[in-house]
Amino acid sequence: MMTAVDEDIKDSDWVEAEEDDKDPDWADSEADVKDSNWVETDGNDKKTDDKVADWVERLRSDGNISLQTPEECVAGIEAWASPPAHIFLVRGPEYLTSKVKIPAGNCLLKSLAFDWLKSSSKIHRILQHPNGRVHAAMREVCDSAGNAVTPFFWAFNLQVPSKENYSAIAYFVSFDPIVDGSLIGRFVRGDDDFRNSRLKLIANVVNGPWIVKTAVGEQAICILGRSVSCKYHQGDNFMEVDVDIGASILANAIVHLALGYVSTLTVDLAFLIESQTEEELPEQLLGTVRFGNLDPASAVSVDVEEEKDEQLKEEDDDEEDEFEDAVEAATEPAPASLPGRWWKSFSTYINGEEPQSKTRNGSDSSSEEG
């Protein structure tokens, strides 16, 4: 059931975005880039400002998927965009007692780029790939920064299971130093157990077939490390999260089904680190991305070395038959009452909890937390 907050957001999100700016996320970020002190300057160094703007704009515009406004992604154009943060609901300042969620504020990171890639092997460590366009820009920028604080790059690599290994990769950047003890600092410098327990994904299917919308729900929320397999690759100036959707049997089956509709789907994603204590509230989004109408034929081929993971291979071999049964169950016609139960089971599985009903003030009626 939609809450009053949900209804207000649904009715007003793109109206407000259009009045303020067609890409509100980057409108703020351009100013932030120019005001950033990641390089040492006296404040009048226009050449430095231009240099920053050049590589940022190049990464945003030169990918195989064009950068458009959020509205154009819904209009049937193969594109990506930065949807406004306020269309996502996050835990509010009193969530631990009230369970009330609020529209998200500004993102902590700036949207930088989006890639739609494919390979004969699973794509991983893209920020370290010698031919990666973001990797090349990252090296150039960081090498030229000298002793100044360099930008910190992020990549969220959604590895899509299929005969050809597709990856939808959202890139972000921060021009502010990571503060020790902050939630984002603890995530970057923490261990994988902490990361797996905190990294959260919010997903909305903005446009697409009923079967996919029903699977995801109005706003699907999951802790990625509990639902699928995540691998974290960290360097002095970057953090990459490789999300292996295929590591989950059920999620794998659903994605195989959804891949058949990918050219008609528009999806909003938000990444954040879950707040679990009063001091960490309210939650803040790391970044958002919208991509729509992706054509498998437009994915750029890249060469990657096959990742050596014998334990994962053994698990995959053991579960191959189970996966095939799940795919068959997902694609076979079923009695009218079965699809709802099947999709509800998937929603419960991917969220790691029972779907929550909402009261009209936006609070969770369930005792489970999202």
Coordinates of C-alpha atoms in Angstrom, one line a residue:
M1 CA 0.0 0.0 0.0
M2 CA 1.4 3.4 -0.9
T3 CA 1.9 5.9 1.9
A4 CA 1.0 9.6 1.8
V5 CA 4.7 10.2 1.4
D6 CA 4.9 7.8 -1.5
E7 CA 1.9 9.4 -3.2
D8 CA 3.4 12.9 -2.8
I9 CA 6.7 11.8 -4.2
K10 CA 5.1 9.9 -7.1
D11 CA 3.0 13.0 -8.0
S12 CA 5.7 15.6 -7.7
D13 CA 9.1 14.0 -8.4
W14 CA 9.7 14.9 -12.1
V15 CA 7.7 18.2 -11.8
E16 CA 10.1 19.4 -9.2
A17 CA 13.1 18.1 -11.1
E18 CA 12.1 19.8 -14.3
E19 CA 11.6 23.1 -12.6
D20 CA 14.9 23.1 -10.7
D21 CA 17.1 21.4 -13.3
K22 CA 16.7 18.4 -15.6
D23 CA 19.6 16.7 -13.8
P24 CA 19.5 18.1 -10.2
D25 CA 22.2 15.7 -8.9
W26 CA 24.9 17.1 -11.3
A27 CA 23.7 20.7 -11.1
D28 CA 24.9 20.7 -7.5
S29 CA 27.9 18.6 -8.2
E30 CA 29.4 21.0 -10.9
A31 CA 29.5 23.7 -8.3
D32 CA 31.0 21.3 -5.7
V33 CA 33.7 20.3 -8.2
K34 CA 34.7 23.8 -8.8
D35 CA 34.7 24.7 -5.1
S36 CA 36.5 21.5 -4.1
N37 CA 39.9 21.8 -2.5
W38 CA 41.1 18.4 -3.9
V39 CA 43.9 20.4 -5.6
E40 CA 45.9 23.2 -4.0
T41 CA 44.9 26.4 -5.7
D42 CA 44.6 30.1 -4.7
G43 CA 40.9 30.0 -5.8
N44 CA 41.6 32.0 -9.0
D45 CA 43.1 29.1 -11.0
K46 CA 40.6 28.8 -13.8
K47 CA 42.9 26.4 -15.7
T48 CA 42.6 23.9 -12.8
D49 CA 38.8 24.3 -12.8
D50 CA 38.6 23.7 -16.5
K51 CA 40.8 20.7 -16.2
V52 CA 38.5 19.2 -13.6
A53 CA 35.4 20.0 -15.6
D54 CA 37.0 18.5 -18.8
W55 CA 37.6 15.0 -17.4
V56 CA 34.4 14.9 -15.5
E57 CA 32.4 15.8 -18.6
R58 CA 34.3 13.4 -20.8
L59 CA 33.5 10.5 -18.5
R60 CA 29.9 11.4 -18.3
S61 CA 29.4 11.9 -22.0
D62 CA 31.7 9.5 -23.8
G63 CA 30.3 6.1 -22.7
N64 CA 28.4 3.8 -25.0
I65 CA 25.2 4.6 -23.2
S66 CA 24.2 8.3 -23.7
L67 CA 23.7 10.6 -20.7
Q68 CA 20.1 12.1 -20.9
T69 CA 17.6 13.6 -18.6
P70 CA 15.7 11.3 -16.3
E71 CA 12.5 11.9 -18.3
E72 CA 14.2 10.7 -21.6
C73 CA 15.2 7.4 -20.0
V74 CA 11.5 6.7 -19.4
A75 CA 10.6 7.9 -22.9
G76 CA 12.1 4.9 -24.6
I77 CA 15.6 6.2 -25.3
E78 CA 18.6 3.9 -24.4
A79 CA 20.2 6.2 -21.8
W80 CA 21.3 6.7 -18.3
A81 CA 20.7 9.6 -15.9
S82 CA 21.0 10.8 -12.3
P83 CA 17.5 10.7 -10.7
P84 CA 16.9 13.1 -7.8
A85 CA 17.6 11.6 -4.4
H86 CA 14.3 12.6 -2.9
I87 CA 12.4 10.0 -4.8
F88 CA 14.0 7.3 -2.5
L89 CA 12.8 6.8 1.0
V90 CA 15.4 6.4 3.8
R91 CA 15.4 6.0 7.5
G92 CA 14.6 9.2 9.2
P93 CA 16.3 10.8 12.3
E94 CA 13.9 9.0 14.7
Y95 CA 13.6 5.8 12.7
L96 CA 14.7 3.5 15.5
T97 CA 11.7 4.5 17.6
S98 CA 9.1 5.7 15.0
K99 CA 10.0 3.5 12.0
V100 CA 9.3 6.6 9.8
K101 CA 11.2 7.0 6.6
I102 CA 11.7 10.3 4.8
P103 CA 12.7 11.4 1.3
A104 CA 16.5 11.2 1.0
G105 CA 18.6 14.4 1.0
N106 CA 21.6 15.1 -1.2
C107 CA 23.8 12.2 -2.2
L108 CA 27.3 11.9 -0.6
L109 CA 28.9 11.1 -4.0
K110 CA 28.7 12.7 -7.4
S111 CA 27.4 10.8 -10.3
L112 CA 30.3 10.2 -12.8
A113 CA 29.6 7.6 -15.5
F114 CA 27.8 4.5 -16.5
D115 CA 29.0 1.6 -18.6
W116 CA 27.1 -1.3 -20.2
L117 CA 29.7 -4.0 -20.9
K118 CA 30.0 -7.7 -21.8
S119 CA 32.7 -10.3 -21.9
S120 CA 33.3 -14.0 -22.3
S121 CA 34.2 -14.1 -18.6
K122 CA 32.6 -12.4 -15.6
I123 CA 33.7 -8.7 -15.5
H124 CA 35.5 -7.7 -12.4
R125 CA 38.0 -5.2 -11.0
I126 CA 36.9 -2.7 -13.7
L127 CA 38.6 0.2 -11.9
Q128 CA 41.9 -1.6 -12.3
H129 CA 41.3 -2.7 -15.9
P130 CA 44.2 -1.3 -18.0
N131 CA 41.8 -0.4 -20.8
G132 CA 39.0 0.9 -18.6
R133 CA 38.1 4.5 -19.4
V134 CA 37.4 5.4 -15.8
H135 CA 40.6 3.7 -14.7
A136 CA 42.6 5.8 -17.3
A137 CA 41.0 9.0 -16.1
M138 CA 41.5 8.0 -12.4
R139 CA 45.2 7.5 -13.0
E140 CA 45.6 10.7 -14.9
V141 CA 43.8 12.8 -12.3
C142 CA 45.5 11.2 -9.3
D143 CA 49.0 11.4 -10.9
S144 CA 48.6 15.1 -11.6
A145 CA 47.2 16.0 -8.1
G146 CA 50.6 16.0 -6.5
N147 CA 50.4 16.3 -2.7
A148 CA 46.8 17.5 -2.7
V149 CA 43.8 15.4 -1.7
T150 CA 42.8 13.3 -4.8
P151 CA 39.3 12.5 -5.7
F152 CA 38.0 9.1 -4.4
F153 CA 36.3 6.9 -7.1
W154 CA 33.5 4.4 -6.6
A155 CA 32.2 1.7 -8.9
F156 CA 29.1 -0.5 -8.3
N157 CA 29.4 -3.3 -10.8
L158 CA 26.2 -5.3 -11.2
Q159 CA 27.2 -8.6 -12.8
V160 CA 24.3 -9.9 -14.8
P161 CA 24.3 -13.7 -15.3
S162 CA 23.8 -14.9 -18.9
K163 CA 25.6 -16.8 -21.6
E164 CA 27.4 -13.5 -22.3
N165 CA 28.6 -11.9 -19.1
Y166 CA 27.0 -8.5 -19.0
S167 CA 27.8 -5.8 -16.4
A168 CA 25.9 -2.6 -15.7
I169 CA 28.4 -0.3 -13.9
A170 CA 27.6 2.9 -12.1
Y171 CA 30.5 5.2 -11.2
F172 CA 30.7 7.9 -8.7
V173 CA 33.3 10.3 -7.3
S174 CA 33.9 12.3 -4.1
F175 CA 36.0 15.4 -3.9
D176 CA 36.0 15.5 -0.1
P177 CA 38.5 13.7 2.1
I178 CA 37.1 10.6 3.8
V179 CA 36.6 11.4 7.5
D180 CA 37.9 8.8 10.0
G181 CA 35.1 7.4 12.1
S182 CA 32.4 8.5 9.7
L183 CA 30.0 5.8 8.4
I184 CA 31.5 6.0 4.9
G185 CA 35.0 6.0 6.4
R186 CA 34.2 2.8 8.4
F187 CA 32.8 1.2 5.2
V188 CA 35.9 2.0 3.1
R189 CA 38.4 1.1 5.8
G190 CA 36.4 -1.7 7.4
D191 CA 36.3 -5.4 6.7
D192 CA 34.0 -7.3 4.4
D193 CA 31.8 -8.5 7.2
F194 CA 31.0 -4.9 8.1
R195 CA 30.4 -4.1 4.4
N196 CA 28.2 -7.1 3.8
S197 CA 26.0 -6.1 6.8
R198 CA 25.6 -2.5 5.8
L199 CA 25.6 -2.0 2.0
K200 CA 22.0 -1.4 0.9
L201 CA 20.4 -1.2 -2.4
I202 CA 17.0 0.5 -3.2
A203 CA 15.5 -0.4 -6.5
N204 CA 12.5 1.0 -8.4
V205 CA 11.2 -0.2 -11.7
V206 CA 10.1 3.1 -13.2
N207 CA 8.9 1.6 -16.4
G208 CA 8.5 -2.0 -17.6
P209 CA 6.3 -5.1 -18.0
W210 CA 4.0 -6.1 -15.3
I211 CA 5.9 -9.3 -14.6
V212 CA 9.1 -7.5 -13.7
K213 CA 7.3 -4.7 -11.8
T214 CA 5.5 -7.3 -9.7
A215 CA 8.8 -9.1 -9.0
V216 CA 10.6 -6.0 -7.7
G217 CA 7.7 -4.3 -6.0
E218 CA 7.1 -0.6 -5.6
Q219 CA 10.5 0.0 -3.9
A220 CA 12.7 -3.1 -3.3
I221 CA 15.2 -2.8 -0.5
C222 CA 17.9 -5.3 0.3
I223 CA 21.3 -5.6 2.1
L224 CA 23.4 -6.7 -0.8
G225 CA 25.8 -8.8 1.1
R226 CA 23.0 -10.9 2.6
S227 CA 21.1 -11.4 -0.6
V228 CA 23.8 -12.0 -3.2
S229 CA 27.6 -12.3 -3.3
C230 CA 29.7 -9.1 -3.1
K231 CA 33.4 -8.7 -3.7
Y232 CA 35.2 -5.5 -2.6
H233 CA 38.3 -4.1 -4.3
Q234 CA 39.9 -1.2 -2.6
G235 CA 42.8 1.1 -3.4
D236 CA 44.2 4.3 -2.1
N237 CA 41.7 6.3 -4.1
F238 CA 38.9 3.9 -5.1
M239 CA 36.4 1.4 -3.9
E240 CA 34.7 -1.1 -6.3
V241 CA 31.9 -3.4 -5.3
D242 CA 31.3 -6.3 -7.7
V243 CA 27.8 -7.6 -7.1
D244 CA 27.4 -11.2 -8.4
I245 CA 23.7 -11.6 -8.9
G246 CA 24.3 -15.1 -10.3
A247 CA 25.5 -16.2 -6.8
S248 CA 21.8 -16.4 -5.7
I249 CA 19.9 -19.2 -7.4
L250 CA 16.5 -17.4 -7.2
A251 CA 17.9 -13.9 -8.1
N252 CA 19.7 -15.6 -11.0
A253 CA 16.5 -17.1 -12.3
I254 CA 14.7 -13.8 -12.1
V255 CA 17.4 -11.8 -13.8
H256 CA 17.5 -14.4 -16.7
L257 CA 13.8 -13.8 -17.1
A258 CA 14.1 -10.0 -16.8
L259 CA 16.9 -9.9 -19.3
G260 CA 14.4 -10.7 -22.0
Y261 CA 12.7 -7.4 -21.2
V262 CA 15.8 -5.3 -20.6
S263 CA 15.3 -3.2 -23.7
T264 CA 11.9 -2.0 -22.3
L265 CA 12.9 -1.5 -18.7
T266 CA 13.8 1.7 -16.9
V267 CA 15.3 1.2 -13.4
D268 CA 16.2 3.5 -10.6
L269 CA 18.9 2.4 -8.2
A270 CA 20.2 4.0 -5.0
F271 CA 23.2 2.8 -3.0
L272 CA 23.7 3.6 0.6
I273 CA 25.3 2.4 3.8
E274 CA 22.6 1.4 6.3
S275 CA 22.3 3.4 9.5
Q276 CA 21.8 1.1 12.5
T277 CA 22.3 3.5 15.4
E278 CA 20.8 6.8 16.4
E279 CA 24.1 8.6 15.8
E280 CA 24.2 7.4 12.2
L281 CA 20.7 8.6 11.4
P282 CA 19.2 9.9 9.1
E283 CA 20.5 7.7 6.3
Q284 CA 22.2 9.3 3.4
L285 CA 22.4 8.0 -0.1
L286 CA 25.9 7.4 -1.6
G287 CA 24.6 7.9 -5.1
T288 CA 21.7 7.2 -7.6
V289 CA 21.5 6.0 -11.2
R290 CA 18.8 5.5 -13.7
F291 CA 19.2 3.4 -16.8
G292 CA 16.7 2.6 -19.4
N293 CA 16.0 0.5 -22.5
L294 CA 19.4 -1.2 -22.5
D295 CA 20.1 -3.1 -25.7
P296 CA 22.2 -6.2 -25.2
A297 CA 23.7 -5.6 -28.7
S298 CA 25.0 -2.2 -27.6
A299 CA 27.1 -3.6 -24.7
V300 CA 30.8 -3.0 -25.3
S301 CA 33.0 -6.1 -25.4
V302 CA 35.9 -6.1 -23.0
D303 CA 38.6 -8.7 -22.4
V304 CA 39.1 -9.7 -18.8
E305 CA 41.0 -12.5 -17.1
E306 CA 38.8 -15.2 -15.6
E307 CA 38.5 -14.7 -11.9
K308 CA 40.0 -17.7 -10.0
D309 CA 37.6 -18.8 -7.4
E310 CA 37.5 -22.6 -7.0
Q311 CA 35.2 -22.5 -4.1
L312 CA 32.6 -20.6 -6.0
K313 CA 33.0 -22.9 -9.0
E314 CA 32.3 -25.9 -6.9
E315 CA 29.2 -24.2 -5.5
D316 CA 28.1 -23.4 -9.0
D317 CA 28.5 -27.0 -10.1
D318 CA 26.6 -28.3 -7.1
E319 CA 23.7 -25.9 -7.7
E320 CA 23.5 -26.0 -11.5
D321 CA 20.5 -28.4 -11.5
E322 CA 18.7 -26.4 -8.9
F323 CA 19.2 -23.2 -11.0
E324 CA 17.8 -24.9 -14.1
D325 CA 14.7 -25.9 -12.1
A326 CA 14.3 -22.3 -10.9
V327 CA 14.5 -20.9 -14.4
E328 CA 12.0 -23.5 -15.7
A329 CA 9.6 -22.6 -12.8
A330 CA 9.9 -18.9 -13.6
T331 CA 9.2 -19.3 -17.3
E332 CA 6.5 -22.0 -17.3
P333 CA 2.8 -21.0 -17.4
A334 CA 1.1 -21.3 -14.1
P335 CA -2.4 -21.2 -12.6
A336 CA -3.6 -17.7 -12.0
S337 CA -3.0 -17.8 -8.2
L338 CA 0.5 -19.1 -8.5
P339 CA 2.4 -16.0 -10.0
G340 CA 1.5 -13.8 -7.1
R341 CA 2.8 -16.3 -4.6
W342 CA 5.9 -17.0 -6.6
W343 CA 6.8 -13.3 -6.9
K344 CA 6.0 -12.7 -3.3
S345 CA 8.4 -15.4 -2.4
F346 CA 11.1 -13.8 -4.5
S347 CA 10.4 -10.4 -2.9
T348 CA 10.7 -11.9 0.5
Y349 CA 13.9 -13.7 -0.4
I350 CA 15.7 -10.8 -2.1
N351 CA 14.8 -8.4 0.8
G352 CA 15.7 -10.9 3.4
E353 CA 12.4 -10.3 5.2
E354 CA 8.7 -10.3 4.8
P355 CA 7.3 -7.5 2.7
Q356 CA 6.4 -4.6 5.0
S357 CA 3.0 -2.9 5.0
K358 CA 3.0 0.8 5.6
T359 CA 0.9 3.2 7.6
R360 CA -0.2 6.4 6.1
N361 CA 2.4 8.4 7.9
G362 CA 5.2 6.4 6.3
S363 CA 6.0 4.2 9.2
D364 CA 6.6 0.5 9.0
S365 CA 3.8 -1.5 10.6
S366 CA 6.1 -4.6 10.6
S367 CA 8.6 -5.0 13.3
E368 CA 11.3 -5.8 10.7
E369 CA 13.5 -3.0 9.6
G370 CA 14.3 -1.9 6.0

